[in-house]
Amino acid sequence: MPRTMLLLTASAFCALSFIAAPAIAGAPAPVDAESKAGKRALLDEKVVTVRNVSRAELVNGLPLVDDDGVAIGTVQRLAGNEVIVSDGTAEYRVPFTQVYAFSKDGADHYASRTPKKRLTPEPIAAPAPAPQPQADDDWEALGPEGGPLPDDEEAEPAVPDTAPAEAPADTAAAPGT
């Protein structure tokens, strides 16, 4: 029985390989971009080249669209492996691996493979309050370590006004003991 199953499987595989061979042979060969045909194809206005992006390209204010051309918003910041994008009403977290660049009309544009309707809107985070400015007098009084400047310190007397009392003879320790 195992031999029969093995022979049937092998014969089925051979039959399928003869059927699929013409379909594979009819596929066009890839065209090299440096060839004459490749250069002519890249000049076509309908051709769009796509590439991966680097983290350095995703700067604050860069517009981002989805695959359908729907504007998602502008890049606000990178947070780990996510790109935070805002449309002014909400923030969206787009995975970095879903962002790509495409060249159209001689300019780079940036898009997400994830459609905007699948992204979850989050409320816009309020910015931290700005520190209160201090008066210039306060800044001028600070030294390098945040303390008063050496010129502003009050001079302490080097010698106290009263001389300390001499220690009793019985409590004084002799050198070497």
GROMACS .gro file of C-alpha atoms in nm:
model
  177
    1MET     CA    1   0.000   0.000   0.000
    2PRO     CA    2   0.275   0.259   0.083
    3ARG     CA    3   0.440   0.184  -0.252
    4THR     CA    4   0.118   0.244  -0.436
    5MET     CA    5   0.064   0.578  -0.263
    6LEU     CA    6   0.419   0.680  -0.342
    7LEU     CA    7   0.379   0.594  -0.711
    8LEU     CA    8   0.046   0.777  -0.735
    9THR     CA    9   0.193   1.089  -0.570
   10ALA     CA   10   0.495   1.084  -0.801
   11SER     CA   11   0.282   1.042  -1.114
   12ALA     CA   12   0.049   1.325  -1.007
   13PHE     CA   13   0.346   1.553  -0.948
   14CYS     CA   14   0.491   1.476  -1.292
   15ALA     CA   15   0.155   1.543  -1.459
   16LEU     CA   16   0.121   1.880  -1.283
   17SER     CA   17   0.473   1.983  -1.378
   18PHE     CA   18   0.396   1.931  -1.749
   19ILE     CA   19   0.079   2.140  -1.721
   20ALA     CA   20   0.243   2.429  -1.527
   21ALA     CA   21   0.560   2.443  -1.741
   22PRO     CA   22   0.407   2.634  -2.037
   23ALA     CA   23   0.251   2.893  -1.804
   24ILE     CA   24   0.588   2.964  -1.643
   25ALA     CA   25   0.768   2.973  -1.976
   26GLY     CA   26   0.524   3.237  -2.107
   27ALA     CA   27   0.606   3.489  -1.831
   28PRO     CA   28   0.797   3.793  -1.958
   29ALA     CA   29   1.157   3.829  -1.855
   30PRO     CA   30   1.235   4.115  -1.614
   31VAL     CA   31   1.372   4.432  -1.771
   32ASP     CA   32   1.692   4.588  -1.639
   33ALA     CA   33   1.650   4.956  -1.547
   34GLU     CA   34   1.982   5.041  -1.717
   35SER     CA   35   1.878   4.886  -2.048
   36LYS     CA   36   1.723   5.088  -2.329
   37ALA     CA   37   1.378   4.940  -2.262
   38GLY     CA   38   1.415   5.004  -1.889
   39LYS     CA   39   1.504   5.370  -1.937
   40ARG     CA   40   1.212   5.415  -2.175
   41ALA     CA   41   0.975   5.252  -1.923
   42LEU     CA   42   1.093   5.477  -1.638
   43LEU     CA   43   1.022   5.788  -1.847
   44ASP     CA   44   0.655   5.690  -1.871
   45GLU     CA   45   0.437   5.930  -1.668
   46LYS     CA   46   0.242   5.640  -1.519
   47VAL     CA   47   0.552   5.481  -1.363
   48VAL     CA   48   0.598   5.537  -0.989
   49THR     CA   49   0.914   5.420  -0.814
   50VAL     CA   50   0.882   5.308  -0.453
   51ARG     CA   51   1.155   5.280  -0.188
   52ASN     CA   52   1.196   5.227   0.184
   53VAL     CA   53   1.260   5.529   0.405
   54SER     CA   54   1.516   5.593   0.677
   55ARG     CA   55   1.436   5.736   1.019
   56ALA     CA   56   1.630   6.053   0.933
   57GLU     CA   57   1.388   6.132   0.648
   58LEU     CA   58   1.082   6.143   0.874
   59VAL     CA   59   1.115   6.496   1.008
   60ASN     CA   60   0.860   6.710   1.188
   61GLY     CA   61   0.602   6.856   0.948
   62LEU     CA   62   0.647   6.600   0.668
   63PRO     CA   63   0.307   6.523   0.505
   64LEU     CA   64   0.199   6.157   0.501
   65VAL     CA   65  -0.079   5.996   0.293
   66ASP     CA   66  -0.212   5.640   0.276
   67ASP     CA   67  -0.209   5.405  -0.026
   68ASP     CA   68  -0.535   5.554  -0.155
   69GLY     CA   69  -0.396   5.909  -0.148
   70VAL     CA   70  -0.599   6.012   0.160
   71ALA     CA   71  -0.401   6.258   0.372
   72ILE     CA   72  -0.327   6.117   0.718
   73GLY     CA   73  -0.151   6.426   0.851
   74THR     CA   74   0.198   6.552   0.921
   75VAL     CA   75   0.476   6.378   1.108
   76GLN     CA   76   0.509   6.508   1.464
   77ARG     CA   77   0.779   6.279   1.606
   78LEU     CA   78   0.915   5.926   1.617
   79ALA     CA   79   0.829   5.713   1.920
   80GLY     CA   80   1.022   5.387   1.916
   81ASN     CA   81   0.908   5.195   1.607
   82GLU     CA   82   0.609   5.419   1.548
   83VAL     CA   83   0.566   5.745   1.360
   84ILE     CA   84   0.331   5.987   1.538
   85VAL     CA   85   0.124   6.170   1.276
   86SER     CA   86  -0.126   6.448   1.351
   87ASP     CA   87  -0.405   6.592   1.137
   88GLY     CA   88  -0.471   6.878   1.380
   89THR     CA   89  -0.763   6.704   1.554
   90ALA     CA   90  -0.605   6.372   1.655
   91GLU     CA   91  -0.277   6.182   1.654
   92TYR     CA   92  -0.222   5.852   1.478
   93ARG     CA   93   0.047   5.591   1.546
   94VAL     CA   94   0.176   5.449   1.217
   95PRO     CA   95   0.424   5.158   1.238
   96PHE     CA   96   0.759   5.263   1.091
   97THR     CA   97   0.769   4.950   0.877
   98GLN     CA   98   0.449   5.063   0.701
   99VAL     CA   99   0.593   5.394   0.580
  100TYR     CA  100   0.750   5.421   0.235
  101ALA     CA  101   0.852   5.688  -0.014
  102PHE     CA  102   0.749   5.712  -0.376
  103SER     CA  103   0.869   5.936  -0.654
  104LYS     CA  104   0.608   6.112  -0.861
  105ASP     CA  105   0.652   6.411  -1.092
  106GLY     CA  106   1.018   6.431  -0.993
  107ALA     CA  107   0.951   6.473  -0.619
  108ASP     CA  108   0.951   6.237  -0.322
  109HIS     CA  109   0.623   6.179  -0.141
  110TYR     CA  110   0.568   5.971   0.172
  111ALA     CA  111   0.287   5.724   0.235
  112SER     CA  112   0.167   5.454   0.470
  113ARG     CA  113   0.060   5.107   0.364
  114THR     CA  114  -0.197   5.117   0.646
  115PRO     CA  115  -0.510   5.311   0.543
  116LYS     CA  116  -0.620   5.604   0.762
  117LYS     CA  117  -0.954   5.437   0.837
  118ARG     CA  118  -0.769   5.149   1.008
  119LEU     CA  119  -0.560   5.381   1.227
  120THR     CA  120  -0.691   5.459   1.576
  121PRO     CA  121  -0.717   5.834   1.648
  122GLU     CA  122  -0.579   5.941   1.986
  123PRO     CA  123  -0.634   6.277   2.155
  124ILE     CA  124  -0.356   6.525   2.094
  125ALA     CA  125  -0.114   6.533   2.387
  126ALA     CA  126  -0.099   6.874   2.552
  127PRO     CA  127   0.250   7.022   2.547
  128ALA     CA  128   0.430   7.063   2.877
  129PRO     CA  129   0.401   7.413   3.021
  130ALA     CA  130   0.695   7.637   2.950
  131PRO     CA  131   0.919   7.717   3.250
  132GLN     CA  132   0.853   8.053   3.409
  133PRO     CA  133   1.123   8.308   3.328
  134GLN     CA  134   1.324   8.430   3.622
  135ALA     CA  135   1.440   8.783   3.682
  136ASP     CA  136   1.791   8.867   3.562
  137ASP     CA  137   1.891   8.941   3.921
  138ASP     CA  138   1.825   8.579   4.014
  139TRP     CA  139   2.039   8.450   3.726
  140GLU     CA  140   2.326   8.688   3.800
  141ALA     CA  141   2.343   8.569   4.162
  142LEU     CA  142   2.404   8.207   4.060
  143GLY     CA  143   2.752   8.067   4.032
  144PRO     CA  144   2.874   7.777   3.818
  145GLU     CA  145   2.719   7.510   4.044
  146GLY     CA  146   2.399   7.703   4.103
  147GLY     CA  147   2.519   7.866   4.423
  148PRO     CA  148   2.613   8.226   4.487
  149LEU     CA  149   2.908   8.373   4.305
  150PRO     CA  150   3.233   8.385   4.505
  151ASP     CA  151   3.233   8.765   4.496
  152ASP     CA  152   2.894   8.784   4.661
  153GLU     CA  153   2.981   8.564   4.959
  154GLU     CA  154   3.024   8.745   5.284
  155ALA     CA  155   3.376   8.729   5.411
  156GLU     CA  156   3.402   8.544   5.742
  157PRO     CA  157   3.661   8.651   5.993
  158ALA     CA  158   3.970   8.432   5.972
  159VAL     CA  159   4.038   8.445   6.348
  160PRO     CA  160   3.757   8.428   6.603
  161ASP     CA  161   3.728   8.721   6.849
  162THR     CA  162   3.786   8.503   7.154
  163ALA     CA  163   4.068   8.260   7.192
  164PRO     CA  164   3.961   7.908   7.286
  165ALA     CA  165   4.031   7.796   7.639
  166GLU     CA  166   4.330   7.574   7.689
  167ALA     CA  167   4.252   7.206   7.734
  168PRO     CA  168   4.309   7.063   8.081
  169ALA     CA  169   4.641   6.883   8.120
  170ASP     CA  170   4.490   6.546   8.216
  171THR     CA  171   4.281   6.518   7.891
  172ALA     CA  172   4.555   6.627   7.652
  173ALA     CA  173   4.704   6.336   7.463
  174ALA     CA  174   5.073   6.320   7.429
  175PRO     CA  175   5.210   6.262   7.079
  176GLY     CA  176   5.289   5.902   7.006
  177THR     CA  177   5.050   5.747   7.259
   0.00000   0.00000   0.00000
